[in-house]
Tab-separated table of C-alpha atoms and ligand atoms in Angstrom:
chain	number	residue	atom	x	y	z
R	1	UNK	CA	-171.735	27.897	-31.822
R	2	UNK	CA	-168.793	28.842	-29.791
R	3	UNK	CA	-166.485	29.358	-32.899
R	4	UNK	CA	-169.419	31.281	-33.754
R	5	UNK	CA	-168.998	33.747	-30.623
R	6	UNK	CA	-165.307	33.542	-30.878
R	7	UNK	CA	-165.407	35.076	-34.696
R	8	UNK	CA	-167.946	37.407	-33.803
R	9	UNK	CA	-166.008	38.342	-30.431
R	10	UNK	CA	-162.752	38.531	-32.597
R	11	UNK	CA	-164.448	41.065	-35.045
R	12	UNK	CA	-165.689	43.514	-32.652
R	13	UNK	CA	-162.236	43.645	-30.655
R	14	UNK	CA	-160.320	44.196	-34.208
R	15	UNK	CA	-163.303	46.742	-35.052
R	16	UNK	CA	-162.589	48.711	-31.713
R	17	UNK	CA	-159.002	48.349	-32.544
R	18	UNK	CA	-159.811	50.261	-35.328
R	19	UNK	CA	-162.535	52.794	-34.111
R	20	UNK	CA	-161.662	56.136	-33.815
R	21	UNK	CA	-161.134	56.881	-30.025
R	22	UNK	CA	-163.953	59.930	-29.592
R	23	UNK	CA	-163.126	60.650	-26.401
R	24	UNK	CA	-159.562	61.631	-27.548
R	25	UNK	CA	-161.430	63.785	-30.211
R	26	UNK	CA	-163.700	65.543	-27.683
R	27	UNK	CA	-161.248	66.010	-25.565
R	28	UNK	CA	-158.813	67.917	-28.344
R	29	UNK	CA	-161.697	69.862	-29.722
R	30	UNK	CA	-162.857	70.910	-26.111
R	31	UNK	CA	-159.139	72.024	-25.245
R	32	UNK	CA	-158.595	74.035	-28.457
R	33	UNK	CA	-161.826	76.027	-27.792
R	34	UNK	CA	-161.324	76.867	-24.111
R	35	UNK	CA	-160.168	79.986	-22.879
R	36	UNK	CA	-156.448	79.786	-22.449
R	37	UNK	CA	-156.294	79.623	-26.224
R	38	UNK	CA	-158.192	82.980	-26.285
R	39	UNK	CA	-160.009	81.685	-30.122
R	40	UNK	CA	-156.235	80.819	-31.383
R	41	UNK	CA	-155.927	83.840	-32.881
R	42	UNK	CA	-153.393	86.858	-32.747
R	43	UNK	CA	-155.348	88.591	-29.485
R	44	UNK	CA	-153.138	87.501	-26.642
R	45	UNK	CA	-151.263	85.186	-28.891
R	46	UNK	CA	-153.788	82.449	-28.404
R	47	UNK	CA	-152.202	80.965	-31.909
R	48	UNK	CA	-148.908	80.190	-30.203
R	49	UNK	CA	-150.672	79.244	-26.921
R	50	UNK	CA	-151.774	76.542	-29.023
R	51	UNK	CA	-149.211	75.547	-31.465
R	52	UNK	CA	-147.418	74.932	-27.734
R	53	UNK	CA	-149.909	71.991	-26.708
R	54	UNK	CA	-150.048	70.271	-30.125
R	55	UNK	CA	-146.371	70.148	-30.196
R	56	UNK	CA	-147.092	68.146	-27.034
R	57	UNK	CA	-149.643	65.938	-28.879
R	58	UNK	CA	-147.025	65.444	-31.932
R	59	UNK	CA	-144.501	64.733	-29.460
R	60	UNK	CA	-147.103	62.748	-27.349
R	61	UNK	CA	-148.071	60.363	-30.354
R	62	UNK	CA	-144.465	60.321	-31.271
R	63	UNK	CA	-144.132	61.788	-34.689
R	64	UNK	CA	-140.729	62.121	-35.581
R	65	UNK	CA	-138.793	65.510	-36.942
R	66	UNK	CA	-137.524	67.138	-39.835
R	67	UNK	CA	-135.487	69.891	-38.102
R	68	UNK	CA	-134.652	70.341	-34.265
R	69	UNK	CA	-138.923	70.957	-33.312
R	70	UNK	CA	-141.418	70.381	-35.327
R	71	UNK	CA	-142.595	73.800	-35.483
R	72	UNK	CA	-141.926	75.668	-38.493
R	73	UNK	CA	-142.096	79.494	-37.777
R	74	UNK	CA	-142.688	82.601	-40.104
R	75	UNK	CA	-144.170	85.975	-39.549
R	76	UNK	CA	-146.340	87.927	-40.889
R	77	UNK	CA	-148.209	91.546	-40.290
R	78	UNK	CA	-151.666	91.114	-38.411
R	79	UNK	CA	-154.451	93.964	-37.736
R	80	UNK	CA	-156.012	92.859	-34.542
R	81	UNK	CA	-158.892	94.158	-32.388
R	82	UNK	CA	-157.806	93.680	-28.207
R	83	UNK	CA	-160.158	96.182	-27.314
R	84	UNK	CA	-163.882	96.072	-27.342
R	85	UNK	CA	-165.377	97.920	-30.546
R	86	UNK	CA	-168.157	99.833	-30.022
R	87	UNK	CA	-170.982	101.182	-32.760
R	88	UNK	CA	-174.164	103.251	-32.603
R	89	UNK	CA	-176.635	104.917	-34.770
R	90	UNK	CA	-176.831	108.377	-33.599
R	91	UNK	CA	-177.133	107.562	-29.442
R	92	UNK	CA	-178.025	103.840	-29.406
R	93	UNK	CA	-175.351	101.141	-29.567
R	94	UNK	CA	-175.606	97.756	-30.350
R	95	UNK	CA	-173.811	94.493	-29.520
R	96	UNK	CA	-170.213	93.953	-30.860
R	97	UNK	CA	-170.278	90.215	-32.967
R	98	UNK	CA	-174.505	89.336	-32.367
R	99	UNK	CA	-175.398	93.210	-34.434
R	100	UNK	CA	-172.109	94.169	-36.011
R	101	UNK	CA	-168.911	93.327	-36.721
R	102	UNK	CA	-165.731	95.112	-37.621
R	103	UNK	CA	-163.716	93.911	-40.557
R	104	UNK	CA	-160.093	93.644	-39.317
R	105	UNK	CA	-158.255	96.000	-42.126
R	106	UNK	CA	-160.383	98.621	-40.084
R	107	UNK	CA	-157.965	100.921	-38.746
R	108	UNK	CA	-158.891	102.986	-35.613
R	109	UNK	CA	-161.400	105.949	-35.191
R	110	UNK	CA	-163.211	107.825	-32.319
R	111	UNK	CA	-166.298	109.949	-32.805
R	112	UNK	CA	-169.658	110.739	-34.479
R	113	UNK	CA	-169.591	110.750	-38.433
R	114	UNK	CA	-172.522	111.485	-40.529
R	115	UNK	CA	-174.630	109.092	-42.452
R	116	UNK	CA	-174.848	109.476	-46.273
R	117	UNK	CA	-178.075	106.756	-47.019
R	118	UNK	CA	-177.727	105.048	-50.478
R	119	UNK	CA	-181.070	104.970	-51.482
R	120	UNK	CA	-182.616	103.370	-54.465
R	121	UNK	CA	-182.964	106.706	-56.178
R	122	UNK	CA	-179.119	107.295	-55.750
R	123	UNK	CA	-178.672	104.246	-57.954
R	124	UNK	CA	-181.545	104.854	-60.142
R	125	UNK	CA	-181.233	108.189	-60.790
R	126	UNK	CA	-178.325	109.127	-63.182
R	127	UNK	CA	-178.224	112.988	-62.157
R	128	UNK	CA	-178.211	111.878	-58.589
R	129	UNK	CA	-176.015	108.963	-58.642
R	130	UNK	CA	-173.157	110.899	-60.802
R	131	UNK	CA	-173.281	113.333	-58.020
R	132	UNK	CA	-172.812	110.899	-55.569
R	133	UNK	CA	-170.150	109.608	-57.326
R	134	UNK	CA	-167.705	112.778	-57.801
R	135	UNK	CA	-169.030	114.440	-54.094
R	136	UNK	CA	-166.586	114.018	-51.619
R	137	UNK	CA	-167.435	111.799	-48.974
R	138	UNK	CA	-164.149	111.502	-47.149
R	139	UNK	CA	-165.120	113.072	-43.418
R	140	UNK	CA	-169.030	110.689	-43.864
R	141	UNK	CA	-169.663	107.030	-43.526
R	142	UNK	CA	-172.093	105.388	-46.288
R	143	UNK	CA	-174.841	103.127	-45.636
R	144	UNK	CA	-177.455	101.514	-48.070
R	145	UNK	CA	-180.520	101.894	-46.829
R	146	UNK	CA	-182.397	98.668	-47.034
R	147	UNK	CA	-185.638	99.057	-46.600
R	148	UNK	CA	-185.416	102.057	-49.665
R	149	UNK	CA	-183.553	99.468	-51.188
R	150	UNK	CA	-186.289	96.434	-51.004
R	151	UNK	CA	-185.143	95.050	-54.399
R	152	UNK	CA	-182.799	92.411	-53.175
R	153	UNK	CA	-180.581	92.303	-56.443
R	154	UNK	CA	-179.940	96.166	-56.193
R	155	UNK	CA	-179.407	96.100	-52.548
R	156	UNK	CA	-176.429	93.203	-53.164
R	157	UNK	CA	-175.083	95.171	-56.086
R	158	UNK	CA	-174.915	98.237	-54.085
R	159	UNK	CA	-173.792	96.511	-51.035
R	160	UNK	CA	-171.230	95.018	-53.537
R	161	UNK	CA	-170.014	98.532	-55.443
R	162	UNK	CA	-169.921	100.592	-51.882
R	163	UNK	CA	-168.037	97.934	-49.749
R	164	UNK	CA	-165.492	98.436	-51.245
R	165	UNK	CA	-165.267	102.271	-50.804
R	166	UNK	CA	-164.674	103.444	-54.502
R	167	UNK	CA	-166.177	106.755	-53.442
R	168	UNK	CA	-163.206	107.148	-50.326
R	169	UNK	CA	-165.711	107.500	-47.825
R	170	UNK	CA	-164.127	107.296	-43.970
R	171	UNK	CA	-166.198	104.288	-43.324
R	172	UNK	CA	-168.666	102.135	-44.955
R	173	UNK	CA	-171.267	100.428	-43.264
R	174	UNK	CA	-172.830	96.864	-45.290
R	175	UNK	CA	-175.849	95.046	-44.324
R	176	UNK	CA	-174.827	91.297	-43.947
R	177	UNK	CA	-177.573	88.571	-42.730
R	178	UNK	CA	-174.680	86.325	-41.266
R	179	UNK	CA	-171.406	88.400	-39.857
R	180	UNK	CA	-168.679	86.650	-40.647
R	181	UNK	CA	-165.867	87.645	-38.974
R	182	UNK	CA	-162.289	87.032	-40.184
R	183	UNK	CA	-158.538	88.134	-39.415
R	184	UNK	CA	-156.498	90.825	-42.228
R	185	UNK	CA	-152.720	90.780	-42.352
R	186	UNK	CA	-153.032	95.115	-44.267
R	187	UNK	CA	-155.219	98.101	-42.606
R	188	UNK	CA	-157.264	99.875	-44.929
R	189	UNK	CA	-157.858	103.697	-44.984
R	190	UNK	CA	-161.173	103.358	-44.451
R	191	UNK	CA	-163.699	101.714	-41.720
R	192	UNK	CA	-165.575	98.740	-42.778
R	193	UNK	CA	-168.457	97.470	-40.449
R	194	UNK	CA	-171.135	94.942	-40.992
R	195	UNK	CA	-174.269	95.161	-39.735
R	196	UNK	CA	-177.605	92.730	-39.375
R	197	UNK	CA	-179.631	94.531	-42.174
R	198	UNK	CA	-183.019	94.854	-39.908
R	199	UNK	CA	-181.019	97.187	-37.097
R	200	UNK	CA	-179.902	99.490	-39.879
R	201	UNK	CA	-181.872	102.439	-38.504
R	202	UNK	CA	-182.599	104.398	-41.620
R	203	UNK	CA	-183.938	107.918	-39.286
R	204	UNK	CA	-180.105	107.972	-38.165
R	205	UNK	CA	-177.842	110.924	-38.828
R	206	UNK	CA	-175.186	110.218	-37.601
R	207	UNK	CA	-172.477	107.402	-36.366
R	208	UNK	CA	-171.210	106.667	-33.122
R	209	UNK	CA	-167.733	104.720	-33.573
R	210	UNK	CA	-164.922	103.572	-31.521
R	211	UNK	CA	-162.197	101.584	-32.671
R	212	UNK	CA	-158.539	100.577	-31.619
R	213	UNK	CA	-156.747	98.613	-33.522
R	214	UNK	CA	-153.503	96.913	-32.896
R	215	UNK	CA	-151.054	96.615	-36.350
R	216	UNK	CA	-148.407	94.324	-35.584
R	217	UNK	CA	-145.810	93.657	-37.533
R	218	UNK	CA	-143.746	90.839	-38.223
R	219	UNK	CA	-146.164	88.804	-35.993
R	220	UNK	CA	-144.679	85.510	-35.313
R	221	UNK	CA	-146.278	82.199	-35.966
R	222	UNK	CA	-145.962	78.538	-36.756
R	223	UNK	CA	-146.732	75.370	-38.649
R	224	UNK	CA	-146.556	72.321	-36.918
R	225	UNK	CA	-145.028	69.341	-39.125
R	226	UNK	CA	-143.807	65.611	-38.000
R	227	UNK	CA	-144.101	62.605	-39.856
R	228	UNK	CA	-144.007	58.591	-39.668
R	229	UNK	CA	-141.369	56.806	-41.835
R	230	UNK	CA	-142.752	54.144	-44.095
R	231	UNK	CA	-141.737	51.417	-45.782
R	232	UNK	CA	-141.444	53.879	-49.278
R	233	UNK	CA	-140.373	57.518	-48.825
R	234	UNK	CA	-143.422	58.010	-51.320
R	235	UNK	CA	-145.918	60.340	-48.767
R	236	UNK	CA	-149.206	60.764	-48.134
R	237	UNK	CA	-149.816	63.810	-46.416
R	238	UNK	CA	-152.560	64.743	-43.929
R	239	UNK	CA	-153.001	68.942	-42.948
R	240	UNK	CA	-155.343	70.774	-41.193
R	241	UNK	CA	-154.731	74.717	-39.956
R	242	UNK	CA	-155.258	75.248	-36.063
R	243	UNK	CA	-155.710	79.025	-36.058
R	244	UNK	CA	-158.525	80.453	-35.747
R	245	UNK	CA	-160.195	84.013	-35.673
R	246	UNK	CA	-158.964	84.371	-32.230
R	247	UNK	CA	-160.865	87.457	-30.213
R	248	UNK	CA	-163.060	90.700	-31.147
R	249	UNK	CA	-162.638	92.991	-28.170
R	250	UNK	CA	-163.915	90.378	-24.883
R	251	UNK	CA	-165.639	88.539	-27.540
R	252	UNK	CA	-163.971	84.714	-28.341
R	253	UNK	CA	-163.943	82.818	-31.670
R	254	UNK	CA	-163.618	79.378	-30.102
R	255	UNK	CA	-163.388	77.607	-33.613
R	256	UNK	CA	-165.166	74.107	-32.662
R	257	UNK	CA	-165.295	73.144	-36.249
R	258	UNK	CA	-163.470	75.755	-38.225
R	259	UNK	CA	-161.201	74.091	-37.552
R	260	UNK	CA	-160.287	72.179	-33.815
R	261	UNK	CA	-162.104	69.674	-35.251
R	262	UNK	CA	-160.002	69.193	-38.307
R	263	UNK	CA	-156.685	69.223	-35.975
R	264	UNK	CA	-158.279	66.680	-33.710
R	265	UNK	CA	-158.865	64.264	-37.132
R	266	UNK	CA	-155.105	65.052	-38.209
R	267	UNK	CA	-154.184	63.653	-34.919
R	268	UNK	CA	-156.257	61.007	-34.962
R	269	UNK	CA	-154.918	60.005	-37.853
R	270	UNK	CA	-151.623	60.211	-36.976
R	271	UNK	CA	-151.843	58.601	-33.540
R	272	UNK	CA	-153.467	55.438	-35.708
R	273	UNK	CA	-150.363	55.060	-37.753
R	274	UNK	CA	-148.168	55.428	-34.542
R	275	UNK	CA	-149.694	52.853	-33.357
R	276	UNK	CA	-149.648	49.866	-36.527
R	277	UNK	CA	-146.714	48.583	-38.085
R	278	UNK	CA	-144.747	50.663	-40.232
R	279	UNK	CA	-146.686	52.166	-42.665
R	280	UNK	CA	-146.411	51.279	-46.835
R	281	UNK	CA	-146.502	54.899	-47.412
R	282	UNK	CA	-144.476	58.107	-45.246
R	283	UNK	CA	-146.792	59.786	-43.110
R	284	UNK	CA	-146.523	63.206	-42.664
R	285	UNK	CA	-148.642	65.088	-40.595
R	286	UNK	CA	-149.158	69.307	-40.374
R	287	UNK	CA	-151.025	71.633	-38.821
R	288	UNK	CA	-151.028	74.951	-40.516
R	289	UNK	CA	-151.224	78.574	-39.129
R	290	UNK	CA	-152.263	81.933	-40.727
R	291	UNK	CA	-155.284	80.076	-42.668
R	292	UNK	CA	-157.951	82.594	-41.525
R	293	UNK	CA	-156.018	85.364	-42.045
R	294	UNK	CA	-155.722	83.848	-46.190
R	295	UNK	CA	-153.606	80.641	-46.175
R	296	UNK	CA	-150.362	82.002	-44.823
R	297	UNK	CA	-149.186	78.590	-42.873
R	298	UNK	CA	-149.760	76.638	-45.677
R	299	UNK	CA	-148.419	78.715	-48.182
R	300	UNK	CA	-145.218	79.155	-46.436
R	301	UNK	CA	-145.172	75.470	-46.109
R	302	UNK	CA	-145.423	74.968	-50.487
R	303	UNK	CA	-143.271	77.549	-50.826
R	304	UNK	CA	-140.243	76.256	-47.711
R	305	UNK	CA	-141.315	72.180	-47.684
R	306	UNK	CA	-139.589	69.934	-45.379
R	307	UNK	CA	-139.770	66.982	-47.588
R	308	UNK	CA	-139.982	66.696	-51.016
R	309	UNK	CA	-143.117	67.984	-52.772
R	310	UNK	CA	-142.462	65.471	-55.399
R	311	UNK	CA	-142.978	62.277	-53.487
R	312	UNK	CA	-146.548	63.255	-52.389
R	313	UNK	CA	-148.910	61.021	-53.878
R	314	UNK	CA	-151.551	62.393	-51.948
R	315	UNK	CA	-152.697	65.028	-49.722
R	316	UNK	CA	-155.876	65.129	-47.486
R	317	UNK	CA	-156.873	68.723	-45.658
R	318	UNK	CA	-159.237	68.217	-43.379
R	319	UNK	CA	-161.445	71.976	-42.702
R	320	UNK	CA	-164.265	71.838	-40.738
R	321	UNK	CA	-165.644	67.950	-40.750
R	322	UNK	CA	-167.276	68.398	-37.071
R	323	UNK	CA	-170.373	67.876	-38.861
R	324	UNK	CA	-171.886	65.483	-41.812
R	325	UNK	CA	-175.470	65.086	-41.729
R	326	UNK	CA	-175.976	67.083	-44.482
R	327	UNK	CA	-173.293	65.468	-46.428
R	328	UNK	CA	-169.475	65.058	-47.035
R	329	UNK	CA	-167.951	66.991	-49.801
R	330	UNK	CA	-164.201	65.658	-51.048
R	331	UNK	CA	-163.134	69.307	-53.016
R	332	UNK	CA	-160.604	69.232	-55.784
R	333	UNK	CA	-161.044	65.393	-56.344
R	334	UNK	CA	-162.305	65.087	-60.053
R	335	UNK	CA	-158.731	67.025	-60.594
R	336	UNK	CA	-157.329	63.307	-60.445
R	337	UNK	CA	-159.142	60.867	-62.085
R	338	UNK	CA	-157.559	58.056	-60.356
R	339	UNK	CA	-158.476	59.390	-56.773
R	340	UNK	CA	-161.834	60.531	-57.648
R	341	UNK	CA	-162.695	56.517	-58.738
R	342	UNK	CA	-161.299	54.972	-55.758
R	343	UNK	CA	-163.043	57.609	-53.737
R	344	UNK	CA	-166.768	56.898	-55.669
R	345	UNK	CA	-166.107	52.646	-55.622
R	346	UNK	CA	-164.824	52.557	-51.874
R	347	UNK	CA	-168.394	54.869	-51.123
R	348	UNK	CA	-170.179	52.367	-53.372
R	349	UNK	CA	-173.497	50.403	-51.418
R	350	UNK	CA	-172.711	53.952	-49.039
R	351	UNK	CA	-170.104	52.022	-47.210
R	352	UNK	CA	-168.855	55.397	-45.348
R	353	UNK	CA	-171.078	58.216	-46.276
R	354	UNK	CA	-174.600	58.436	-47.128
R	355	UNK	CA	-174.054	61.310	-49.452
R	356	UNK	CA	-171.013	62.160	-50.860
R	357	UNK	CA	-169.688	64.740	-53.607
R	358	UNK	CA	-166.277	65.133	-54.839
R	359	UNK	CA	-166.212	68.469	-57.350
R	360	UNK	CA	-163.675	70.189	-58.575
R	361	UNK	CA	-161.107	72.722	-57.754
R	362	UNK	CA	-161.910	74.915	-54.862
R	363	UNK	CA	-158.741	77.432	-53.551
R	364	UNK	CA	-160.494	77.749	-49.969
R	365	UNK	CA	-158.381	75.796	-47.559
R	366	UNK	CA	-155.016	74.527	-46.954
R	367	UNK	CA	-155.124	72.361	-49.936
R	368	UNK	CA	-154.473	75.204	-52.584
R	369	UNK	CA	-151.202	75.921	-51.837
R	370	UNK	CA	-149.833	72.669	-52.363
R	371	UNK	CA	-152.380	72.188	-55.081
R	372	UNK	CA	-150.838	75.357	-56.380
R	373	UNK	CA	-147.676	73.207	-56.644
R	374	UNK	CA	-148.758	70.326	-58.094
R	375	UNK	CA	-149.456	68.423	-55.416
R	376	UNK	CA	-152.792	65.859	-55.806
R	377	UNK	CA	-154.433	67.508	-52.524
R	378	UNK	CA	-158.324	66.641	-51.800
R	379	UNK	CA	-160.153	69.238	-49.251
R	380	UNK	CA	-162.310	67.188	-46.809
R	381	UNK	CA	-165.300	69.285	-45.494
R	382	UNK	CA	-168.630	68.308	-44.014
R	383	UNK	CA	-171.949	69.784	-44.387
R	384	UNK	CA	-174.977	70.439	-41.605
R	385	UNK	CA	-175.929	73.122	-39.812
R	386	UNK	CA	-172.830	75.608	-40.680
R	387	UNK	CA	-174.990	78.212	-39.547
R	388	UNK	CA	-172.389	79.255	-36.765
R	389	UNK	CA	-169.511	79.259	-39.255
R	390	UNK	CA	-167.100	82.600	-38.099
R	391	UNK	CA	-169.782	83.290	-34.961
R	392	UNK	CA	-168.935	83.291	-31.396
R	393	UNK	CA	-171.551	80.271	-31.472
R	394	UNK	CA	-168.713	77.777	-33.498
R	395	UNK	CA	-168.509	75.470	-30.600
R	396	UNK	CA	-167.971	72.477	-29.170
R	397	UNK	CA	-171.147	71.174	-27.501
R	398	UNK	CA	-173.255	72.205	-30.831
R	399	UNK	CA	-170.659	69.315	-32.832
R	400	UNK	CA	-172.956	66.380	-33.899
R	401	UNK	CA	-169.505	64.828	-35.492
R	402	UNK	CA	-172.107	62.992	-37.887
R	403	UNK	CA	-169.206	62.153	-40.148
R	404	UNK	CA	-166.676	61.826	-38.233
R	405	UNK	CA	-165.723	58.155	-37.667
R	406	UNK	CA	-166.732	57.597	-41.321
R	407	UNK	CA	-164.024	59.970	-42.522
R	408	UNK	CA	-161.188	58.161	-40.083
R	409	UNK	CA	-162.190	54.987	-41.460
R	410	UNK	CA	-161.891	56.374	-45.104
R	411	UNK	CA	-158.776	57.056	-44.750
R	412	UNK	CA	-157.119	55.014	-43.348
R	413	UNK	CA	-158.964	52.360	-45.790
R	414	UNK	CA	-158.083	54.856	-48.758
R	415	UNK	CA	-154.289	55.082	-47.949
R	416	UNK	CA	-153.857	51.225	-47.963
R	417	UNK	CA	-155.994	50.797	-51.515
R	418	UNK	CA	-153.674	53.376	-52.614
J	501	ZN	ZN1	-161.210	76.832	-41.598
């Protein structure tokens, strides 16, 4: 009976030896999305704000370096919004990020423009429609008129053609169900605004826009890279990008699971294999910039690698795994038949997830530029009510972290079946 107790005591103190710590994840998640960090974006330079405290972490969980820091800077040109956008329909505005949104390669404009409506009969009608087509539209703004428009496939394909301004309009204005805001490194000529498709007002005649934009150029940002030495100088390699959409005018992108909650799984991670013995495989651990704004951090990082590309055996990039009751999806994993099978046996008798999918290549994280490269690189992602995904409403407190502990455990249990 007692040796009974002792085994069983013995197995829960070696399984919280292994659980992930979730305070420490909370805590890293709630950080990244507070204020100070101003969305971790280019308003403010909330992305360097941040890169500041998880060089603390990495130095914290003592990661060692390849160069003097482990930051890893480049720059690039960012479009950026500091300043409040506002948007009417003739006299009546609506609310910056809940009604609209303003794509960032908007440049800046002040004043009223008139409305040309797309209706169906401008698409349906060749006379009318090859008008439209060779009138000039350059001093108007466009706008497809839903409720003309009540054929959904013809309002998409419109919405499609006339986003992207083949007709040289000033501005375009799209009806989108979810705004998704994002960050653009080039300014367009044109205005590009988003709008939820029941407050297009079809009586309007006119727009009511003002817009400053900030262009900076040679912006300056950062990867964050450190590493554990292993017994082999084989790697495995663990990413993640820390930036986020940063701020529309007041408005802040906090980012709770696109993607703090990737970054705090990289560091949880990493602070396990501080903590062990020294590892079979070299650990190195990044944190990429620029991702929002289309995979800059990373792609500097395949392109100007610290360590060898060559001796990767594996690469994990975690993006948005704050949920998981709707499932956990490994992308790019059938690439390597090898990985894929260990991944399906170890979930065998759903030992870690309940439902899993691994699929094949996907170039919509971190993962594709070392993919790009050659590098065997699997993009970790969770599914369940994404509905806030690029909203204002990304955060922390709405994180079930269904998946979570699950994914930590996979890991680690993945890297030493390796
Ligand atoms: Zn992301």
């Amino acid at each position: 009976m007692k040796k009974i107790q002792l085994i069983g005591l013995l197995s829960i103190i070696s399984f919280l030896g292994f659980a992930q710590d979730m305070d420490y994840t909370r805590k890293i998640i709630n950080e990244l999305c507070s204020e100070k960090y101003f969305g971790r974006g280019y308003v403010n330079n909330g992305d360097s704000i941040a890169a500041c405290f998880l060089e603390k972490e990495f130095d914290k969980i003592g990661l060692e370096k390849f160069s003097e820091s482990y930051y890893q800077e480049y720059t690039t040109d960012i479009n950026r919004f500091a300043a409040m956008p506002i948007f009417g329909f003739d006299d009546s505005l609506l609310i910056p990020a809940k009604d609209f949104i303003v794509i960032p390669s908007s440049p800046e404009i002040d004043g009223n423009f008139k409305i040309e409506w797309i209706t169906k009969t401008t698409l349906t009608n060749q006379w009318v429609l090859r008008h439209f087509l060779s009138d000039d539209h350059s001093e108007n703004f466009i706008c497809i008129d839903s409720t003309a428009l009540n054929n959904p496939e013809l309002y998409n394909f419109a919405n499609t053609i006339f986003a992207k301004n083949y007709i040289n309009a000033k501005g375009v204005i799209e009806g989108s169900s979810r705004l998704k805001y994002t960050a653009r490194t080039k300014i367009n000529s044109y205005v590009n605004v988003q709008i939820k498709p029941e407050l297009v007002n079809n009586k309007a005649d006119s727009v009511y826009l003002k817009i400053e934009n900030d262009f900076v150029k040679d912006y300056k940002t950062r990867n964050i890279v450190g590493y554990i030495k292993g017994k082999s100088d084989s790697i495995v390699f663990i990413g993640g990008h820390y930036d986020h959409l940063g701020m529309m005018g007041d408005i802040m992108y906090p980012g709770a699971n696109d993607n703090a909650s990737g970054v705090a799984m990289v560091l949880s991670i990493a602070d396990y294999y501080s903590k062990g013995k020294k590892p079979e495989y070299t650990m190195v651990f990044a944190l990429f910039s620029g991702e929002e704004a289309g995979l800059l951090g990373s792609e500097f990082m395949a392109e100007n690698p610290p360590f060898e590309l060559s001796k990767v055996k594996v690469m994990f990039n975690f993006d948005m795994v704050g949920t998981g009751d709707g499932g956990v999806y490994m992308f790019n994993a059938k690439e390597y038949p090898e990985i894929d099978s260990l991944i399906i046996d170890m979930n065998k008798n759903n030992e870690y997830f309940v439902e899993l999918t691994t699929t094949g290549p996907t170039w919509s994280s971190d993962h594709a530029s070392f993919y790009d490269k050659g590098v065997d690189a699997v993009f970790v992602c969770t599914h369940g009510d994404n509905s806030n995904y690029h909203q204002p409403s990304d955060i922390p407190q709405d994180l079930n972290l269904f998946a979570y502990e699950d994914i930590y455990r996979f890991v680690i249990d993945f890297v030493k079946k390796f």
